[in-house]
mmCIF file of C-alpha atoms and ligand atoms in Angstrom:
data_model
loop_
_atom_site.group_PDB
_atom_site.id
_atom_site.type_symbol
_atom_site.label_atom_id
_atom_site.label_comp_id
_atom_site.label_asym_id
_atom_site.label_seq_id
_atom_site.Cartn_x
_atom_site.Cartn_y
_atom_site.Cartn_z
ATOM 1 C CA MET W 1 -178.122 -112.852 -68.333
ATOM 2 C CA GLY W 2 -175.322 -110.963 -67.568
ATOM 3 C CA GLU W 3 -176.331 -107.594 -65.024
ATOM 4 C CA LEU W 4 -176.124 -105.287 -67.776
ATOM 5 C CA LYS W 5 -178.287 -106.602 -69.988
ATOM 6 C CA ARG W 6 -180.935 -107.846 -67.703
ATOM 7 C CA VAL W 7 -180.651 -103.511 -66.835
ATOM 8 C CA THR W 8 -180.854 -102.550 -70.378
ATOM 9 C CA LYS W 9 -183.729 -104.583 -71.383
ATOM 10 C CA THR W 10 -185.244 -103.352 -68.729
ATOM 11 C CA LEU W 11 -185.143 -100.169 -69.020
ATOM 12 C CA VAL W 12 -186.127 -100.162 -72.940
ATOM 13 C CA GLY W 13 -188.966 -102.524 -71.052
ATOM 14 C CA TYR W 14 -190.319 -99.287 -69.151
ATOM 15 C CA LEU W 15 -189.610 -96.943 -72.585
ATOM 16 C CA GLN W 16 -192.018 -98.545 -74.477
ATOM 17 C CA ARG W 17 -194.713 -98.860 -71.975
ATOM 18 C CA PRO W 18 -195.739 -94.837 -71.025
ATOM 19 C CA ASP W 19 -198.066 -95.905 -68.366
ATOM 20 C CA LEU W 20 -194.968 -97.084 -66.482
ATOM 21 C CA TYR W 21 -192.916 -93.366 -66.514
ATOM 22 C CA PRO W 22 -193.588 -92.343 -63.447
ATOM 23 C CA GLU W 23 -192.630 -95.876 -61.696
ATOM 24 C CA LEU W 24 -189.584 -95.731 -64.427
ATOM 25 C CA GLY W 25 -189.086 -91.681 -62.607
ATOM 26 C CA ARG W 26 -189.633 -93.237 -58.629
ATOM 27 C CA LYS W 27 -187.041 -96.147 -59.335
ATOM 28 C CA ILE W 28 -184.661 -94.091 -60.332
ATOM 29 C CA ILE W 29 -184.839 -91.899 -57.907
ATOM 30 C CA LYS W 30 -184.802 -94.305 -55.463
ATOM 31 C CA ASN W 31 -181.679 -95.866 -56.504
ATOM 32 C CA ILE W 32 -179.821 -92.216 -56.224
ATOM 33 C CA PHE W 33 -181.348 -90.934 -52.932
ATOM 34 C CA LYS W 34 -182.698 -93.382 -50.738
ATOM 35 C CA ARG W 35 -180.641 -96.885 -51.411
ATOM 36 C CA ASN W 36 -180.373 -98.491 -48.213
ATOM 37 C CA SER W 37 -184.164 -97.095 -46.871
ATOM 38 C CA ALA W 38 -185.897 -100.126 -48.070
ATOM 39 C CA PHE W 39 -184.703 -102.303 -45.436
ATOM 40 C CA ARG W 40 -185.643 -99.942 -42.066
ATOM 41 C CA GLY W 41 -186.244 -101.198 -39.059
ATOM 42 C CA LYS W 42 -185.238 -104.527 -40.160
ATOM 43 C CA GLU W 43 -183.092 -105.980 -37.343
ATOM 44 C CA LYS W 44 -185.924 -104.282 -34.913
ATOM 45 C CA THR W 45 -188.756 -106.182 -36.809
ATOM 46 C CA ASN W 46 -186.770 -109.773 -37.202
ATOM 47 C CA VAL W 47 -186.798 -110.113 -33.399
ATOM 48 C CA TRP W 48 -189.992 -108.168 -32.566
ATOM 49 C CA ALA W 49 -191.480 -110.986 -35.205
ATOM 50 C CA THR W 50 -188.986 -114.220 -34.056
ATOM 51 C CA GLN W 51 -190.676 -113.800 -30.674
ATOM 52 C CA ARG W 52 -194.643 -113.785 -32.011
ATOM 53 C CA ALA W 53 -194.397 -116.192 -34.918
ATOM 54 C CA VAL W 54 -197.055 -118.766 -35.463
ATOM 55 C CA SER W 55 -197.035 -121.489 -38.321
ATOM 56 C CA GLN W 56 -199.706 -120.932 -40.579
ATOM 57 C CA GLU W 57 -202.141 -123.728 -38.792
ATOM 58 C CA GLN W 58 -201.802 -122.358 -35.684
ATOM 59 C CA ALA W 59 -202.896 -119.041 -37.667
ATOM 60 C CA ILE W 60 -206.056 -120.237 -39.675
ATOM 61 C CA GLN W 61 -206.924 -122.436 -35.876
ATOM 62 C CA LYS W 62 -206.631 -118.798 -34.053
ATOM 63 C CA LEU W 63 -208.373 -116.450 -36.502
ATOM 64 C CA PHE W 64 -210.499 -118.185 -38.853
ATOM 65 C CA GLY W 65 -211.625 -121.532 -36.261
ATOM 66 C CA LYS W 66 -210.716 -123.333 -39.214
ATOM 67 C CA THR W 67 -208.677 -127.055 -38.898
ATOM 68 C CA ALA W 68 -206.271 -126.487 -42.714
ATOM 69 C CA VAL W 69 -206.343 -128.446 -44.914
ATOM 70 C CA PRO W 70 -203.138 -128.237 -47.396
ATOM 71 C CA PHE W 71 -204.062 -126.505 -50.336
ATOM 72 C CA ALA W 72 -202.478 -129.614 -52.486
ATOM 73 C CA GLU W 73 -205.065 -132.120 -51.291
ATOM 74 C CA GLN W 74 -208.166 -130.097 -51.241
ATOM 75 C CA PHE W 75 -207.516 -129.102 -55.178
ATOM 76 C CA ARG W 76 -205.652 -131.489 -56.662
ATOM 77 C CA THR W 77 -206.460 -131.461 -60.300
ATOM 78 C CA VAL W 78 -206.460 -127.660 -59.893
ATOM 79 C CA TYR W 79 -203.082 -127.789 -58.123
ATOM 80 C CA ASP W 80 -201.133 -130.298 -60.138
ATOM 81 C CA GLU W 81 -202.406 -129.047 -63.607
ATOM 82 C CA SER W 82 -200.923 -125.106 -62.189
ATOM 83 C CA VAL W 83 -197.647 -126.661 -61.139
ATOM 84 C CA ARG W 84 -197.266 -128.260 -64.545
ATOM 85 C CA ARG W 85 -198.173 -124.544 -65.969
ATOM 86 C CA GLN W 86 -195.792 -123.508 -63.596
ATOM 87 C CA GLU W 87 -192.902 -125.889 -64.958
ATOM 88 C CA GLU W 88 -193.760 -125.034 -68.524
ATOM 89 C CA CYS W 89 -192.899 -121.169 -68.026
ATOM 90 C CA PRO W 90 -190.068 -120.163 -69.911
ATOM 91 C CA VAL W 91 -190.424 -116.918 -67.610
ATOM 92 C CA LYS W 92 -189.335 -117.617 -63.766
ATOM 93 C CA MET W 93 -191.058 -115.107 -61.182
ATOM 94 C CA GLY W 94 -191.378 -114.526 -57.537
ATOM 95 C CA GLY W 95 -192.801 -117.489 -55.247
ATOM 96 C CA ALA W 96 -196.446 -118.652 -53.839
ATOM 97 C CA GLY W 97 -197.352 -116.917 -50.903
ATOM 98 C CA ALA W 98 -198.853 -118.371 -47.992
ATOM 99 C CA LEU W 99 -202.039 -119.946 -49.912
ATOM 100 C CA GLU W 100 -204.219 -121.546 -47.480
ATOM 101 C CA LEU W 101 -204.399 -118.954 -45.062
ATOM 102 C CA ILE W 102 -205.347 -116.696 -48.275
ATOM 103 C CA TYR W 103 -207.823 -119.282 -49.353
ATOM 104 C CA GLU W 104 -209.663 -119.464 -45.770
ATOM 105 C CA ALA W 105 -209.187 -115.797 -45.093
ATOM 106 C CA CYS W 106 -211.991 -115.430 -48.194
ATOM 107 C CA GLU W 107 -213.964 -118.087 -46.858
ATOM 108 C CA PHE W 108 -214.246 -116.499 -43.282
ATOM 109 C CA THR W 109 -214.958 -113.270 -44.784
ATOM 110 C CA ASP W 110 -217.461 -114.790 -47.690
ATOM 111 C CA ALA W 111 -215.454 -112.624 -49.726
ATOM 112 C CA LYS W 112 -216.972 -110.848 -52.551
ATOM 113 C CA SER W 113 -214.278 -108.422 -53.187
ATOM 114 C CA VAL W 114 -210.764 -109.564 -52.755
ATOM 115 C CA VAL W 115 -207.583 -106.804 -53.762
ATOM 116 C CA GLU W 116 -203.924 -108.261 -53.889
ATOM 117 C CA THR W 117 -201.213 -106.692 -54.958
ATOM 118 C CA GLY W 118 -197.974 -108.862 -56.700
ATOM 119 C CA VAL W 119 -198.836 -111.791 -59.272
ATOM 120 C CA ALA W 120 -196.146 -113.460 -60.547
ATOM 121 C CA TYR W 121 -197.539 -116.678 -61.723
ATOM 122 C CA GLY W 122 -200.378 -116.117 -60.048
ATOM 123 C CA TRP W 123 -200.378 -118.788 -56.976
ATOM 124 C CA SER W 124 -202.008 -116.023 -54.598
ATOM 125 C CA SER W 125 -204.685 -115.219 -57.100
ATOM 126 C CA LEU W 126 -205.563 -118.750 -57.384
ATOM 127 C CA ALA W 127 -206.131 -119.129 -54.124
ATOM 128 C CA ALA W 128 -208.152 -116.486 -53.740
ATOM 129 C CA LEU W 129 -209.962 -117.229 -57.291
ATOM 130 C CA LEU W 130 -211.251 -120.703 -56.001
ATOM 131 C CA SER W 131 -212.848 -118.895 -52.563
ATOM 132 C CA LEU W 132 -214.034 -116.121 -55.111
ATOM 133 C CA GLU W 133 -216.110 -117.892 -57.430
ATOM 134 C CA LYS W 134 -218.216 -119.765 -55.536
ATOM 135 C CA ARG W 135 -220.276 -116.565 -54.990
ATOM 136 C CA GLY W 136 -219.216 -114.629 -57.696
ATOM 137 C CA GLY W 137 -216.708 -112.079 -56.162
ATOM 138 C CA THR W 138 -214.208 -110.205 -57.780
ATOM 139 C CA LEU W 139 -210.078 -110.417 -57.090
ATOM 140 C CA TYR W 140 -208.588 -106.928 -58.365
ATOM 141 C CA SER W 141 -204.558 -107.533 -58.971
ATOM 142 C CA SER W 142 -201.946 -104.693 -59.508
ATOM 143 C CA ASP W 143 -199.010 -106.381 -60.611
ATOM 144 C CA MET W 144 -195.789 -104.135 -62.444
ATOM 145 C CA PRO W 145 -194.914 -106.615 -65.871
ATOM 146 C CA TYR W 146 -191.200 -108.105 -65.947
ATOM 147 C CA LEU W 147 -189.473 -106.074 -67.861
ATOM 148 C CA GLY W 148 -186.126 -107.538 -67.811
ATOM 149 C CA GLN W 149 -188.033 -111.259 -69.161
ATOM 150 C CA ASN W 150 -190.788 -109.795 -71.517
ATOM 151 C CA GLY W 151 -192.798 -111.581 -69.005
ATOM 152 C CA ASP W 152 -195.813 -109.708 -69.329
ATOM 153 C CA GLN W 153 -197.697 -111.864 -70.722
ATOM 154 C CA TYR W 154 -197.242 -114.841 -68.283
ATOM 155 C CA VAL W 155 -198.443 -112.563 -65.728
ATOM 156 C CA GLY W 156 -200.785 -114.433 -63.504
ATOM 157 C CA TYR W 157 -199.661 -118.448 -65.955
ATOM 158 C CA VAL W 158 -200.779 -120.891 -63.868
ATOM 159 C CA VAL W 159 -204.886 -119.431 -63.120
ATOM 160 C CA PRO W 160 -206.750 -121.604 -64.754
ATOM 161 C CA GLU W 161 -209.412 -120.105 -67.725
ATOM 162 C CA LYS W 162 -212.227 -120.792 -66.476
ATOM 163 C CA LEU W 163 -211.916 -118.527 -63.063
ATOM 164 C CA LYS W 164 -210.746 -115.843 -64.876
ATOM 165 C CA LYS W 165 -213.989 -114.509 -65.867
ATOM 166 C CA SER W 166 -213.899 -113.076 -61.420
ATOM 167 C CA TRP W 167 -210.567 -111.456 -62.156
ATOM 168 C CA LYS W 168 -209.372 -107.855 -63.317
ATOM 169 C CA LEU W 169 -205.806 -107.814 -63.221
ATOM 170 C CA PHE W 170 -204.692 -104.269 -63.614
ATOM 171 C CA ARG W 171 -200.382 -104.017 -65.519
ATOM 172 C CA HIS W 172 -199.203 -101.150 -63.621
ATOM 173 C CA ALA W 173 -197.422 -99.920 -60.918
ATOM 174 C CA ASP W 174 -199.113 -100.123 -57.391
ATOM 175 C CA ARG W 175 -198.810 -96.482 -57.529
ATOM 176 C CA GLU W 176 -200.871 -96.278 -60.783
ATOM 177 C CA SER W 177 -203.261 -99.616 -60.255
ATOM 178 C CA LEU W 178 -204.377 -99.314 -57.056
ATOM 179 C CA PRO W 179 -205.965 -95.786 -57.379
ATOM 180 C CA ARG W 180 -207.638 -97.679 -60.381
ATOM 181 C CA ILE W 181 -208.910 -99.994 -58.551
ATOM 182 C CA PHE W 182 -210.720 -97.957 -55.905
ATOM 183 C CA GLY W 183 -212.592 -96.795 -58.717
ATOM 184 C CA GLU W 184 -214.168 -100.462 -58.990
ATOM 185 C CA THR W 185 -214.318 -101.223 -55.539
ATOM 186 C CA GLN W 186 -214.946 -99.567 -52.568
ATOM 187 C CA GLU W 187 -215.611 -102.223 -49.619
ATOM 188 C CA ILE W 188 -212.648 -104.647 -49.513
ATOM 189 C CA ASP W 189 -212.710 -108.334 -47.562
ATOM 190 C CA VAL W 190 -209.393 -108.887 -48.089
ATOM 191 C CA VAL W 191 -205.931 -107.479 -49.302
ATOM 192 C CA HIS W 192 -203.262 -109.841 -49.699
ATOM 193 C CA TYR W 193 -199.761 -107.195 -50.561
ATOM 194 C CA ASP W 194 -196.862 -108.787 -51.886
ATOM 195 C CA SER W 195 -195.330 -106.218 -54.638
ATOM 196 C CA ASP W 196 -193.226 -103.470 -53.629
ATOM 197 C CA LYS W 197 -190.948 -105.138 -50.667
ATOM 198 C CA ALA W 198 -189.293 -101.434 -49.969
ATOM 199 C CA TYR W 199 -190.344 -99.599 -46.485
ATOM 200 C CA ASP W 200 -191.512 -96.430 -48.473
ATOM 201 C CA GLY W 201 -193.759 -98.421 -50.876
ATOM 202 C CA MET W 202 -195.356 -100.850 -48.196
ATOM 203 C CA MET W 203 -196.232 -97.430 -46.027
ATOM 204 C CA TRP W 204 -197.783 -96.078 -49.021
ATOM 205 C CA ALA W 205 -199.939 -99.398 -49.739
ATOM 206 C CA TYR W 206 -200.701 -99.787 -46.713
ATOM 207 C CA SER W 207 -202.281 -96.694 -45.948
ATOM 208 C CA GLN W 208 -204.347 -96.721 -48.712
ATOM 209 C CA LEU W 209 -205.862 -100.412 -48.246
ATOM 210 C CA TYR W 210 -206.173 -100.622 -44.871
ATOM 211 C CA PRO W 211 -209.224 -97.285 -45.532
ATOM 212 C CA ARG W 212 -210.959 -99.110 -47.507
ATOM 213 C CA LEU W 213 -210.803 -102.633 -45.753
ATOM 214 C CA ARG W 214 -214.148 -103.326 -44.156
ATOM 215 C CA LYS W 215 -214.590 -104.107 -40.921
ATOM 216 C CA GLY W 216 -214.243 -108.040 -40.122
ATOM 217 C CA GLY W 217 -212.295 -107.863 -43.218
ATOM 218 C CA VAL W 218 -208.441 -109.402 -43.334
ATOM 219 C CA PHE W 219 -205.462 -108.080 -44.033
ATOM 220 C CA ILE W 220 -202.027 -110.240 -44.513
ATOM 221 C CA SER W 221 -198.998 -108.744 -45.791
ATOM 222 C CA ASP W 222 -196.374 -111.463 -47.641
ATOM 223 C CA ASP W 223 -192.557 -111.124 -46.584
ATOM 224 C CA ILE W 224 -193.003 -108.392 -43.112
ATOM 225 C CA ASN W 225 -189.612 -109.028 -42.292
ATOM 226 C CA ASN W 226 -187.580 -106.965 -45.346
ATOM 227 C CA ASN W 227 -187.796 -103.425 -42.988
ATOM 228 C CA SER W 228 -190.409 -102.535 -40.089
ATOM 229 C CA ALA W 229 -193.007 -101.007 -42.489
ATOM 230 C CA PHE W 230 -195.820 -103.635 -41.267
ATOM 231 C CA GLN W 231 -194.731 -103.623 -37.777
ATOM 232 C CA ASP W 232 -194.674 -99.982 -37.788
ATOM 233 C CA PHE W 233 -198.070 -99.495 -39.508
ATOM 234 C CA CYS W 234 -199.544 -102.312 -36.373
ATOM 235 C CA GLU W 235 -198.386 -100.589 -33.820
ATOM 236 C CA LYS W 236 -199.177 -96.993 -35.316
ATOM 237 C CA ASN W 237 -202.674 -97.703 -36.284
ATOM 238 C CA GLY W 238 -203.479 -99.768 -32.202
ATOM 239 C CA ILE W 239 -203.787 -103.084 -34.340
ATOM 240 C CA GLU W 240 -202.459 -106.515 -32.821
ATOM 241 C CA PRO W 241 -201.334 -108.434 -35.625
ATOM 242 C CA THR W 242 -200.454 -112.376 -35.865
ATOM 243 C CA VAL W 243 -197.213 -113.354 -37.730
ATOM 244 C CA VAL W 244 -196.815 -116.118 -39.360
ATOM 245 C CA ASP W 245 -193.732 -118.238 -40.117
ATOM 246 C CA PHE W 246 -194.174 -119.309 -43.517
ATOM 247 C CA GLU W 247 -190.849 -120.940 -45.703
ATOM 248 C CA GLY W 248 -188.076 -118.876 -44.119
ATOM 249 C CA LYS W 249 -189.714 -115.670 -43.825
ATOM 250 C CA PHE W 250 -192.237 -114.051 -41.846
ATOM 251 C CA VAL W 251 -196.164 -112.609 -43.497
ATOM 252 C CA GLY W 252 -198.515 -110.668 -41.061
ATOM 253 C CA VAL W 253 -201.992 -111.025 -40.601
ATOM 254 C CA PHE W 254 -204.927 -108.962 -38.717
ATOM 255 C CA VAL W 255 -208.503 -108.865 -39.033
ATOM 256 C CA LYS W 256 -210.097 -105.434 -38.757
ATOM 257 C CA ASN W 257 -211.160 -104.086 -35.612
HETATM 258 C C1 LIG U 301 -193.467 -112.111 -55.184
HETATM 259 S S1 LIG U 301 -194.283 -111.988 -56.046
HETATM 260 C C2 LIG U 301 -195.679 -112.368 -56.331
HETATM 261 C C3 LIG U 301 -195.606 -113.331 -55.895
HETATM 262 C C4 LIG U 301 -197.818 -114.143 -55.852
HETATM 263 N N1 LIG U 301 -198.470 -113.172 -54.607
HETATM 264 C C5 LIG U 301 -197.845 -115.507 -55.287
HETATM 265 O O1 LIG U 301 -198.053 -116.071 -54.218
HETATM 266 O O2 LIG U 301 -197.582 -116.259 -56.528
HETATM 267 C C6 LIG U 301 -194.215 -110.584 -56.169
HETATM 268 C C7 LIG U 301 -194.891 -109.420 -57.913
HETATM 269 O O3 LIG U 301 -194.914 -108.400 -57.442
HETATM 270 C C8 LIG U 301 -194.534 -107.367 -58.194
HETATM 271 N N2 LIG U 301 -194.421 -106.170 -58.468
HETATM 272 C C9 LIG U 301 -192.749 -105.745 -57.779
HETATM 273 N N3 LIG U 301 -193.246 -104.617 -57.830
HETATM 274 C C10 LIG U 301 -194.803 -104.202 -57.651
HETATM 275 C C11 LIG U 301 -194.684 -102.512 -57.599
HETATM 276 N N4 LIG U 301 -194.572 -101.641 -57.450
HETATM 277 N N5 LIG U 301 -196.089 -102.338 -57.977
HETATM 278 C C12 LIG U 301 -196.901 -103.598 -58.871
HETATM 279 N N6 LIG U 301 -196.433 -104.768 -58.581
HETATM 280 C C13 LIG U 301 -194.846 -104.753 -58.488
HETATM 281 C C14 LIG U 301 -193.097 -107.440 -59.314
HETATM 282 O O4 LIG U 301 -193.760 -107.931 -60.743
HETATM 283 C C15 LIG U 301 -193.402 -109.695 -59.069
HETATM 284 O O5 LIG U 301 -194.241 -109.893 -59.730
#
């Protein structure tokens, strides 16, 4: 799709969804006044993350005291069916996060309430739901629809029907979704952040999510190498995070003291 066609389609998508007007306003302001601030501190953070990075398996062992079993092995039937659904999906979306880390974080905390931002195909949702269903917990997810691709209907496409009873999906930008989610759950066991990757968006969401994460809960953020938001947030709050080297990017994780 040409750039002009994509931008026009996205704009038309926004105009058809009045509930997304606040996000449209923020995007316009960001593009005019703050084009480069999304990547603030990127170089410093990449040095910091590279120095402390461990593998996903090492992180799971260190934080949760468990030997990670590959997700595809542990949930072979569900996984194969989800791969098949991703392949048949006509809309192309963002890739999966660190599934074993998310699943084990839910197991470690005996999670009943998980909040995630960024769903796309729904791989991270699947990982959380497979743990939550064991104890009747709920996953609260926030995802902006894929306006440029008519992708709204495909958000969470790889999640099997039978797991959806444990799932509440809020289809707004985080700044609108999260207040609605906090209206339904006050004490969160696991946070998985994987949506807006700009510095200000990450900082804003972290500052909303962290106070609501219970003591002993697990906080995971994907793509912490885009800017220094995760590093700055951890330093400001005296948090010693674990950094996971995952498929060419870094994921940040910590257990709240
Ligand atoms: C990398 S994908 C998420 C992948 C998913 N966690 C997984 O493991 O399959 C990022 C998603 O975040 C959503 N997103 C981006 N900015 C957002 C925002 N400000 N509010 C809510 N969702 C947003 C995008 O629509 C996209 O679906």
